[in-house]
Amino acid sequence: MAQDTISSTISSVLTSVADLLTTIAPTVPTVPMAAAQITSTKDSPLPPLTNSTTPEEKAAESHYHFLSGPSAQGVCGALTFLSLLITCFQIYKHLRFYNNPNEQRWIVRILFMIPIYALDSWISLLFIDKEGYYVYFNTVRDCYEAFVIYSFLCLCHEYIGGESNIMAEIRGKPIKSSWAAGTCCLKGKSYTIGFLRFCKQATLQFCVVKPVMAIVTVILQAFKKYSDGNWSPTMGYLYITLIYNFSISLALYALFMFYTATHDLLRPYKPLLKFVIVKSVIFLSFWQGVILAILEKAGVISGFTGMDNNKVGPGTVSAGYQNFLICIEMFFASIALRFAFPYDIYTQGPSGGTSVSLHSISSSLKETINPRDIMRDAIHNFRYPRTEPN
């Protein structure tokens, strides 16, 4: 009874929000790419679904109409455009004043998270009418998610001066035992090169696990063995979620461990804001997906059959809300990253105050997207023994 009451309340709230945003749709600015679709939707409202008879089906129909209408797609299109404008300008400035490649290489890679997340989520929302298409679009976003965590760890290494400088500062210091820091089981231990290698390996494993899981998801989707929110042991969602949850938890735990060990060394670079933003984006995109899957399981978000027996699965509606939320979050994240990774501190250098050619900027961009240094670092951390650096 309590579960039904909670589910009914949440469903009513979501329906009210959808209806409210639908009423303000004419005032929402849109971007050119979605203009044709939004205009046609506005002029020709979505027809009622003849098979929607129960309150649950009517609520699902309302959610679906909201996500596929001008309200959600117009808001997401406008915020995606603004996110791209803010972030691409920041990336350009970093490439324009590319005076510290060792640091700015990783900064640019982190900043690319905004365009990839926002565009991917918006395009996926535009194709919400296509059942299951979101799985293929979200694969790109999910793969880059792992790369962001690794890039942030590498940036912290560069801030301090590399592995050798880090070990010179923390070698032999005792690890403080704390439940809050997750070091309660390391009482009596001290920092060694093995600690740094663990942090790198734990983040690198996520860079491998996440793409593999994304490919497995696409394969299972093709064989109709995957659906978001379907916890059945005969479907792949349960196992992929468990593996992914363990992998990302290990990666973020390693990142947090590294931060607690080196926060004094990183203090001049104001790492807390950077750490909170990067971790929040990763955590929000994951946990809100889990919450939506739970709401789907509880019946708050459900699928329905519309006209011409057009089946809209609950996973598609749930993924639509996930993409809608990510578009909004990326706008605020683009503003926060503007302050977390300012380009001003790099303006003093060889290119500061001088004209830089487009060829030079293009070369800097190619250098940032070249994965050669990542492969070299992976080999270094997994192949060679944990010996102290010279």
Short mmCIF file of C-alpha atoms in Angstrom, two decimals, residues 123-309:
data_model
loop_
_atom_site.label_atom_id
_atom_site.label_comp_id
_atom_site.label_asym_id
_atom_site.label_seq_id
_atom_site.Cartn_x
_atom_site.Cartn_y
_atom_site.Cartn_z
CA ILE A 123 20.30 13.64 -30.29
CA SER A 124 19.17 10.58 -28.37
CA LEU A 125 16.16 12.56 -27.14
CA LEU A 126 15.31 13.62 -30.71
CA PHE A 127 15.11 9.93 -31.65
CA ILE A 128 12.95 8.93 -28.71
CA ASP A 129 10.29 7.74 -31.19
CA LYS A 130 12.69 5.00 -32.25
CA GLU A 131 12.50 2.24 -29.70
CA GLY A 132 15.94 1.25 -28.40
CA TYR A 133 17.95 3.78 -30.43
CA TYR A 134 19.15 5.44 -27.21
CA VAL A 135 21.31 2.41 -26.44
CA TYR A 136 23.50 3.06 -29.49
CA PHE A 137 23.76 6.81 -28.90
CA ASN A 138 24.57 6.42 -25.21
CA THR A 139 27.42 4.04 -25.97
CA VAL A 140 29.61 6.94 -27.09
CA ARG A 141 28.83 8.93 -23.95
CA ASP A 142 29.45 5.98 -21.67
CA CYS A 143 32.85 5.21 -23.20
CA TYR A 144 34.05 8.78 -22.76
CA GLU A 145 32.91 8.73 -19.15
CA ALA A 146 35.74 6.34 -18.24
CA PHE A 147 38.26 8.46 -20.09
CA VAL A 148 37.31 11.55 -18.05
CA ILE A 149 38.14 9.88 -14.73
CA TYR A 150 41.52 8.75 -16.00
CA SER A 151 42.25 12.18 -17.50
CA PHE A 152 41.56 13.91 -14.20
CA LEU A 153 43.92 11.59 -12.33
CA CYS A 154 46.66 12.21 -14.90
CA LEU A 155 46.11 15.96 -14.64
CA CYS A 156 46.64 15.77 -10.88
CA HIS A 157 49.89 13.89 -11.52
CA GLU A 158 51.04 16.68 -13.83
CA TYR A 159 50.12 19.39 -11.34
CA ILE A 160 52.43 17.86 -8.74
CA GLY A 161 55.24 17.10 -11.18
CA GLY A 162 54.84 13.43 -11.99
CA GLU A 163 55.26 10.13 -10.22
CA SER A 164 58.79 10.79 -8.97
CA ASN A 165 57.90 14.10 -7.33
CA ILE A 166 54.81 12.60 -5.72
CA MET A 167 56.80 9.75 -4.22
CA ALA A 168 59.46 12.15 -2.96
CA GLU A 169 56.75 13.94 -0.97
CA ILE A 170 54.59 11.09 0.36
CA ARG A 171 56.96 8.08 0.47
CA GLY A 172 56.97 6.48 3.91
CA LYS A 173 54.21 8.64 5.35
CA PRO A 174 51.59 6.62 7.26
CA ILE A 175 48.14 6.24 5.75
CA LYS A 176 45.57 7.71 8.12
CA SER A 177 42.94 5.15 9.03
CA SER A 178 39.49 6.61 8.50
CA TRP A 179 36.05 5.23 7.70
CA ALA A 180 35.12 8.45 5.92
CA ALA A 181 38.19 8.28 3.67
CA GLY A 182 37.78 4.55 3.03
CA THR A 183 41.18 3.76 4.54
CA CYS A 184 39.99 1.92 7.65
CA CYS A 185 41.53 -1.33 6.42
CA LEU A 186 44.93 0.28 5.74
CA LYS A 187 45.89 0.96 9.35
CA GLY A 188 49.65 0.69 9.85
CA LYS A 189 50.35 0.95 6.12
CA SER A 190 52.43 3.68 4.49
CA TYR A 191 52.46 5.26 1.05
CA THR A 192 54.58 3.44 -1.52
CA ILE A 193 54.89 3.28 -5.28
CA GLY A 194 52.40 0.42 -5.11
CA PHE A 195 49.78 2.90 -3.87
CA LEU A 196 50.25 5.15 -6.91
CA ARG A 197 50.18 2.18 -9.27
CA PHE A 198 46.94 0.97 -7.66
CA CYS A 199 45.32 4.37 -8.26
CA LYS A 200 46.36 4.32 -11.91
CA GLN A 201 45.39 0.69 -12.47
CA ALA A 202 41.99 1.14 -10.81
CA THR A 203 41.13 4.01 -13.16
CA LEU A 204 42.59 2.30 -16.22
CA GLN A 205 40.50 -0.83 -15.62
CA PHE A 206 37.38 1.31 -15.93
CA CYS A 207 38.66 2.58 -19.29
CA VAL A 208 38.66 -1.05 -20.44
CA VAL A 209 35.54 -2.36 -18.68
CA LYS A 210 33.25 0.47 -19.77
CA PRO A 211 33.82 0.18 -23.55
CA VAL A 212 33.58 -3.62 -23.32
CA MET A 213 30.27 -3.35 -21.44
CA ALA A 214 29.04 -0.81 -24.01
CA ILE A 215 29.79 -3.22 -26.86
CA VAL A 216 28.13 -6.09 -24.97
CA THR A 217 25.07 -3.87 -24.42
CA VAL A 218 24.79 -3.15 -28.14
CA ILE A 219 25.06 -6.87 -28.96
CA LEU A 220 22.45 -7.80 -26.34
CA GLN A 221 20.18 -5.04 -27.63
CA ALA A 222 20.41 -6.45 -31.14
CA PHE A 223 19.28 -9.85 -29.81
CA LYS A 224 16.54 -8.24 -27.64
CA LYS A 225 18.30 -9.35 -24.46
CA TYR A 226 18.78 -5.87 -23.01
CA SER A 227 16.31 -3.29 -21.73
CA ASP A 228 16.98 -0.49 -19.26
CA GLY A 229 15.29 -1.18 -15.93
CA ASN A 230 14.62 -4.84 -16.69
CA TRP A 231 16.11 -6.63 -13.66
CA SER A 232 15.17 -10.10 -14.88
CA PRO A 233 18.04 -12.63 -14.52
CA THR A 234 17.37 -13.68 -18.11
CA MET A 235 18.19 -10.17 -19.38
CA GLY A 236 21.57 -8.45 -19.55
CA TYR A 237 20.70 -5.22 -17.70
CA LEU A 238 21.15 -6.77 -14.23
CA TYR A 239 24.62 -8.16 -14.90
CA ILE A 240 25.90 -5.14 -16.81
CA THR A 241 24.72 -2.84 -13.99
CA LEU A 242 26.48 -4.97 -11.36
CA ILE A 243 29.75 -5.08 -13.30
CA TYR A 244 29.58 -1.40 -14.15
CA ASN A 245 28.75 -0.44 -10.56
CA PHE A 246 31.74 -2.36 -9.20
CA SER A 247 34.09 -0.97 -11.85
CA ILE A 248 33.12 2.69 -11.47
CA SER A 249 33.11 2.41 -7.67
CA LEU A 250 36.67 1.06 -7.75
CA ALA A 251 37.80 3.83 -10.13
CA LEU A 252 36.22 6.62 -8.07
CA TYR A 253 37.54 5.09 -4.84
CA ALA A 254 41.07 5.13 -6.28
CA LEU A 255 40.60 8.73 -7.39
CA PHE A 256 39.39 9.70 -3.92
CA MET A 257 42.30 7.84 -2.28
CA PHE A 258 44.78 9.72 -4.45
CA TYR A 259 43.12 13.03 -3.61
CA THR A 260 43.27 12.40 0.15
CA ALA A 261 46.96 11.46 -0.11
CA THR A 262 47.98 14.50 -2.15
CA HIS A 263 45.46 17.24 -1.30
CA ASP A 264 48.14 19.30 0.48
CA LEU A 265 50.36 19.15 -2.60
CA LEU A 266 47.43 20.01 -4.85
CA ARG A 267 46.21 22.90 -2.70
CA PRO A 268 47.79 25.65 -4.91
CA TYR A 269 45.74 24.34 -7.87
CA LYS A 270 42.38 24.47 -6.02
CA PRO A 271 41.61 20.81 -6.66
CA LEU A 272 38.42 20.58 -4.61
CA LEU A 273 36.22 22.38 -7.17
CA LYS A 274 37.70 20.32 -10.02
CA PHE A 275 37.29 17.08 -8.09
CA VAL A 276 33.70 17.82 -7.05
CA ILE A 277 32.59 18.81 -10.58
CA VAL A 278 34.14 15.80 -12.34
CA LYS A 279 32.92 13.36 -9.71
CA SER A 280 29.45 14.91 -9.60
CA VAL A 281 28.97 14.65 -13.37
CA ILE A 282 29.98 10.99 -13.36
CA PHE A 283 27.95 10.14 -10.26
CA LEU A 284 24.84 12.04 -11.35
CA SER A 285 24.72 10.41 -14.77
CA PHE A 286 25.06 6.96 -13.19
CA TRP A 287 22.88 7.18 -10.09
CA GLN A 288 20.03 9.08 -11.68
CA GLY A 289 19.95 6.29 -14.26
CA VAL A 290 19.72 3.75 -11.45
CA ILE A 291 16.95 5.75 -9.72
CA LEU A 292 14.98 5.97 -12.97
CA ALA A 293 15.41 2.21 -13.40
CA ILE A 294 14.03 1.68 -9.88
CA LEU A 295 11.08 3.97 -10.62
CA GLU A 296 10.50 1.96 -13.78
CA LYS A 297 10.57 -1.26 -11.78
CA ALA A 298 8.12 0.27 -9.26
CA GLY A 299 5.71 1.08 -12.08
CA VAL A 300 6.07 4.86 -11.85
CA ILE A 301 7.53 4.89 -15.37
CA SER A 302 5.85 2.39 -17.65
CA GLY A 303 5.54 1.57 -21.30
CA PHE A 304 2.40 1.51 -23.40
CA THR A 305 1.05 0.59 -26.80
CA GLY A 306 -0.09 3.44 -29.00
CA MET A 307 -1.72 3.79 -32.39
CA ASP A 308 -0.90 1.16 -35.01
CA ASN A 309 0.37 -1.05 -32.19
#
